[in-house]
Short mmCIF file of C-alpha atoms in Angstrom, two decimals:
data_model
loop_
_atom_site.label_atom_id
_atom_site.label_comp_id
_atom_site.label_asym_id
_atom_site.label_seq_id
_atom_site.Cartn_x
_atom_site.Cartn_y
_atom_site.Cartn_z
CA MET A 289 11.39 -38.32 -5.69
CA MET A 290 7.85 -39.58 -6.64
CA ALA A 291 5.28 -40.01 -4.01
CA SER A 292 1.91 -41.11 -5.46
CA LYS A 293 1.23 -38.96 -8.46
CA LYS A 294 3.60 -36.08 -7.59
CA PHE A 295 7.40 -35.35 -7.75
CA LEU A 296 9.58 -33.01 -6.15
CA TYR A 297 11.28 -30.33 -8.12
CA PHE A 298 14.22 -28.25 -6.88
CA ALA A 299 14.16 -24.67 -8.53
CA TYR A 300 17.08 -22.29 -8.26
CA GLY A 301 16.57 -19.95 -11.24
CA SER A 302 13.36 -18.02 -12.36
CA ASN A 303 11.13 -20.89 -11.17
CA LEU A 304 11.96 -19.78 -7.57
CA LEU A 305 9.20 -17.26 -8.14
CA ARG A 306 5.68 -18.77 -7.67
CA GLU A 307 4.15 -16.78 -10.33
CA ARG A 308 6.81 -17.90 -12.93
CA VAL A 309 6.54 -21.53 -12.06
CA MET A 310 2.93 -21.39 -12.25
CA LEU A 311 2.80 -20.18 -15.75
CA ASN A 312 3.49 -23.69 -17.17
CA ASN A 313 3.15 -25.85 -14.00
CA PRO A 314 -0.14 -25.04 -12.51
CA SER A 315 0.00 -27.82 -9.91
CA ALA A 316 3.22 -26.71 -8.38
CA THR A 317 2.80 -26.21 -4.56
CA PHE A 318 5.52 -24.88 -2.14
CA LYS A 319 6.94 -27.63 -0.11
CA CYS A 320 10.00 -25.84 1.55
CA ILE A 321 13.33 -24.14 0.79
CA GLY A 322 16.30 -26.36 0.38
CA LYS A 323 20.04 -26.54 -0.09
CA LEU A 324 21.86 -28.36 -2.73
CA GLU A 325 25.34 -29.23 -1.63
CA GLY A 326 28.19 -29.73 -4.01
CA TYR A 327 27.00 -27.39 -6.60
CA ILE A 328 27.27 -23.78 -7.52
CA LEU A 329 25.00 -21.40 -9.31
CA THR A 330 26.28 -20.47 -12.87
CA PHE A 331 24.97 -18.69 -15.82
CA LYS A 332 25.50 -19.85 -19.36
CA GLY A 333 24.56 -19.23 -22.79
CA SER A 334 22.45 -16.41 -24.27
CA TRP A 335 18.78 -16.89 -24.56
CA SER A 336 16.21 -15.14 -26.41
CA ARG A 337 13.47 -15.65 -23.90
CA TRP A 338 15.40 -13.82 -21.31
CA ARG A 339 17.83 -11.74 -23.37
CA GLY A 340 20.85 -13.06 -21.46
CA ALA A 341 22.47 -16.12 -19.91
CA ALA A 342 20.38 -18.71 -18.09
CA ALA A 343 20.88 -20.20 -14.63
CA SER A 344 22.39 -23.50 -14.21
CA ILE A 345 24.18 -25.65 -11.59
CA SER A 346 27.87 -26.88 -11.89
CA LYS A 347 29.53 -29.34 -9.64
CA LYS A 348 31.84 -27.89 -7.01
CA ASN A 349 32.69 -29.88 -3.88
CA ASP A 350 32.47 -26.97 -1.28
CA GLY A 351 29.65 -25.09 -3.08
CA HIS A 352 26.00 -25.06 -2.42
CA VAL A 353 22.84 -23.64 -4.08
CA TRP A 354 19.70 -22.53 -2.27
CA GLY A 355 16.35 -22.85 -3.83
CA VAL A 356 12.64 -23.90 -3.53
CA ILE A 357 11.36 -27.53 -3.41
CA TRP A 358 8.01 -27.63 -5.30
CA GLU A 359 5.66 -30.58 -5.10
CA VAL A 360 4.16 -30.96 -8.68
CA ASP A 361 1.66 -33.41 -10.25
CA LEU A 362 3.16 -35.95 -12.43
CA GLY A 363 0.89 -34.67 -15.16
CA ASP A 364 2.92 -31.42 -15.36
CA ILE A 365 6.39 -33.06 -15.87
CA GLU A 366 5.97 -32.71 -19.66
CA ASN A 367 5.32 -29.03 -19.21
CA LEU A 368 8.42 -28.59 -16.91
CA ASP A 369 10.56 -30.61 -19.44
CA ARG A 370 9.31 -28.40 -22.34
CA GLN A 371 10.06 -25.20 -20.47
CA GLU A 372 13.58 -26.58 -19.67
CA THR A 373 14.18 -27.67 -23.27
CA PHE A 374 17.99 -26.99 -23.19
CA TYR A 375 18.60 -28.47 -19.88
CA ASP A 376 19.18 -32.09 -18.79
CA ALA A 377 16.79 -33.41 -16.11
CA ILE A 378 18.65 -34.94 -13.00
CA GLU A 379 17.82 -36.30 -9.67
CA VAL A 380 19.69 -34.61 -6.73
CA PRO A 381 19.57 -34.98 -2.95
CA VAL A 382 18.41 -31.66 -1.50
CA SER A 383 18.44 -30.79 2.30
CA SER A 384 15.39 -29.23 3.76
CA ILE A 385 15.66 -26.70 6.50
CA SER A 386 14.73 -29.44 9.01
CA ASN A 387 17.76 -31.61 7.57
CA GLU A 388 15.60 -34.05 5.78
CA VAL A 389 17.06 -35.21 2.42
CA LEU A 390 14.78 -35.18 -0.40
CA ARG A 391 15.18 -36.65 -3.70
CA CYS A 392 14.28 -33.92 -6.41
CA ARG A 393 14.35 -33.33 -10.02
CA THR A 394 16.22 -30.44 -11.20
CA TYR A 395 17.63 -29.21 -14.41
CA LYS A 396 21.14 -28.55 -15.50
CA LEU A 397 22.34 -26.88 -18.77
CA SER A 398 23.43 -29.35 -21.35
CA ARG A 399 27.21 -29.19 -21.99
CA GLY A 400 28.67 -26.78 -24.49
CA TYR A 401 27.31 -23.47 -23.40
CA LYS A 402 29.66 -20.65 -22.56
CA PRO A 403 29.55 -18.60 -19.49
CA GLY A 404 27.41 -15.30 -19.55
CA LYS A 405 25.59 -12.82 -17.61
CA PRO A 406 21.75 -12.78 -16.94
CA SER A 407 19.62 -9.89 -18.08
CA PRO A 408 18.64 -7.62 -15.40
CA HIS A 409 15.03 -8.84 -15.97
CA TYR A 410 16.01 -12.58 -15.34
CA LYS A 411 18.16 -11.60 -12.25
CA ASP A 412 15.07 -9.58 -10.96
CA VAL A 413 12.82 -12.65 -11.15
CA ILE A 414 15.35 -14.82 -9.39
CA VAL A 415 15.97 -12.32 -6.72
CA ARG A 416 12.17 -11.76 -6.36
CA GLY A 417 11.60 -15.61 -5.87
CA ALA A 418 14.39 -15.87 -3.42
CA ARG A 419 12.89 -13.05 -1.19
CA GLN A 420 9.24 -14.35 -1.70
CA ASN A 421 10.37 -17.74 -0.41
CA SER A 422 12.74 -16.44 2.36
CA LEU A 423 15.88 -17.86 1.25
CA PRO A 424 18.84 -17.05 3.62
CA ALA A 425 19.76 -13.25 3.63
CA VAL A 426 23.37 -14.01 2.81
CA TYR A 427 22.25 -15.89 -0.34
CA ILE A 428 19.83 -13.16 -1.44
CA ALA A 429 22.63 -10.74 -1.10
CA PHE A 430 24.77 -12.88 -3.39
CA LEU A 431 22.02 -12.96 -5.86
CA GLU A 432 21.73 -9.35 -5.68
CA SER A 433 25.40 -8.76 -6.24
CA LEU A 434 25.54 -10.73 -9.48
CA GLU A 435 26.56 -8.74 -12.50
CA ASP A 436 23.93 -8.57 -15.21
CA ASN A 437 24.48 -7.93 -18.98
CA GLY A 438 22.65 -4.27 -18.78
CA TYR A 439 19.96 -5.34 -21.40
CA ALA A 440 17.32 -2.67 -21.26
CA GLY A 441 14.82 -3.80 -23.83
CA GLU A 442 11.53 -5.86 -23.57
CA VAL A 443 11.34 -9.37 -22.34
CA GLU A 444 7.98 -11.01 -22.92
CA VAL A 445 8.25 -13.69 -20.39
CA TYR A 446 9.34 -11.08 -17.76
CA ASN A 447 6.35 -8.83 -18.68
CA SER A 448 3.94 -11.82 -18.20
CA VAL A 449 5.39 -12.51 -14.84
CA MET A 450 5.01 -8.89 -13.65
CA GLN A 451 1.41 -8.76 -14.78
CA LEU A 452 0.71 -11.79 -12.63
CA LEU A 453 2.55 -10.17 -9.74
CA GLN A 454 0.49 -7.04 -10.10
CA ALA A 455 -2.80 -9.11 -10.36
CA ASP A 456 -1.86 -10.66 -7.03
CA ASN A 457 -1.70 -7.30 -5.28
#
């Protein structure tokens, strides 16, 4: 997982989007897209930051989750851990498109959170990240089909990400 002073991070939620991961982890650079076997994408809890359930992964033998493998300076690991406060850091084997298996740090929600639905804002960031990084079309369609909770109010972190996206254009 660690090479010199960097580590590999597998993102499957809002940190799929480059602008989102860069908010707290400025050293993150795209390495490749990856596939985590033996897990499925789930949504749990109710988070004030996004006004809905947060993405997590749950073990399922015949499941898989697509995501992005970021290479991050070791100096940013505390930023990432702070961002993922309610998650447990785990190390997982992720297959790259070239079938190389990479040991990556990822995050899984701690036990005890009930299933829920993401806010439209959170879902939008995840879908934008999946498109931005060219995840498989069938997986993007799956993400687009997820039911959200219908929340229509303001989401501060979403507004920050959208400002960054507009600045990039």
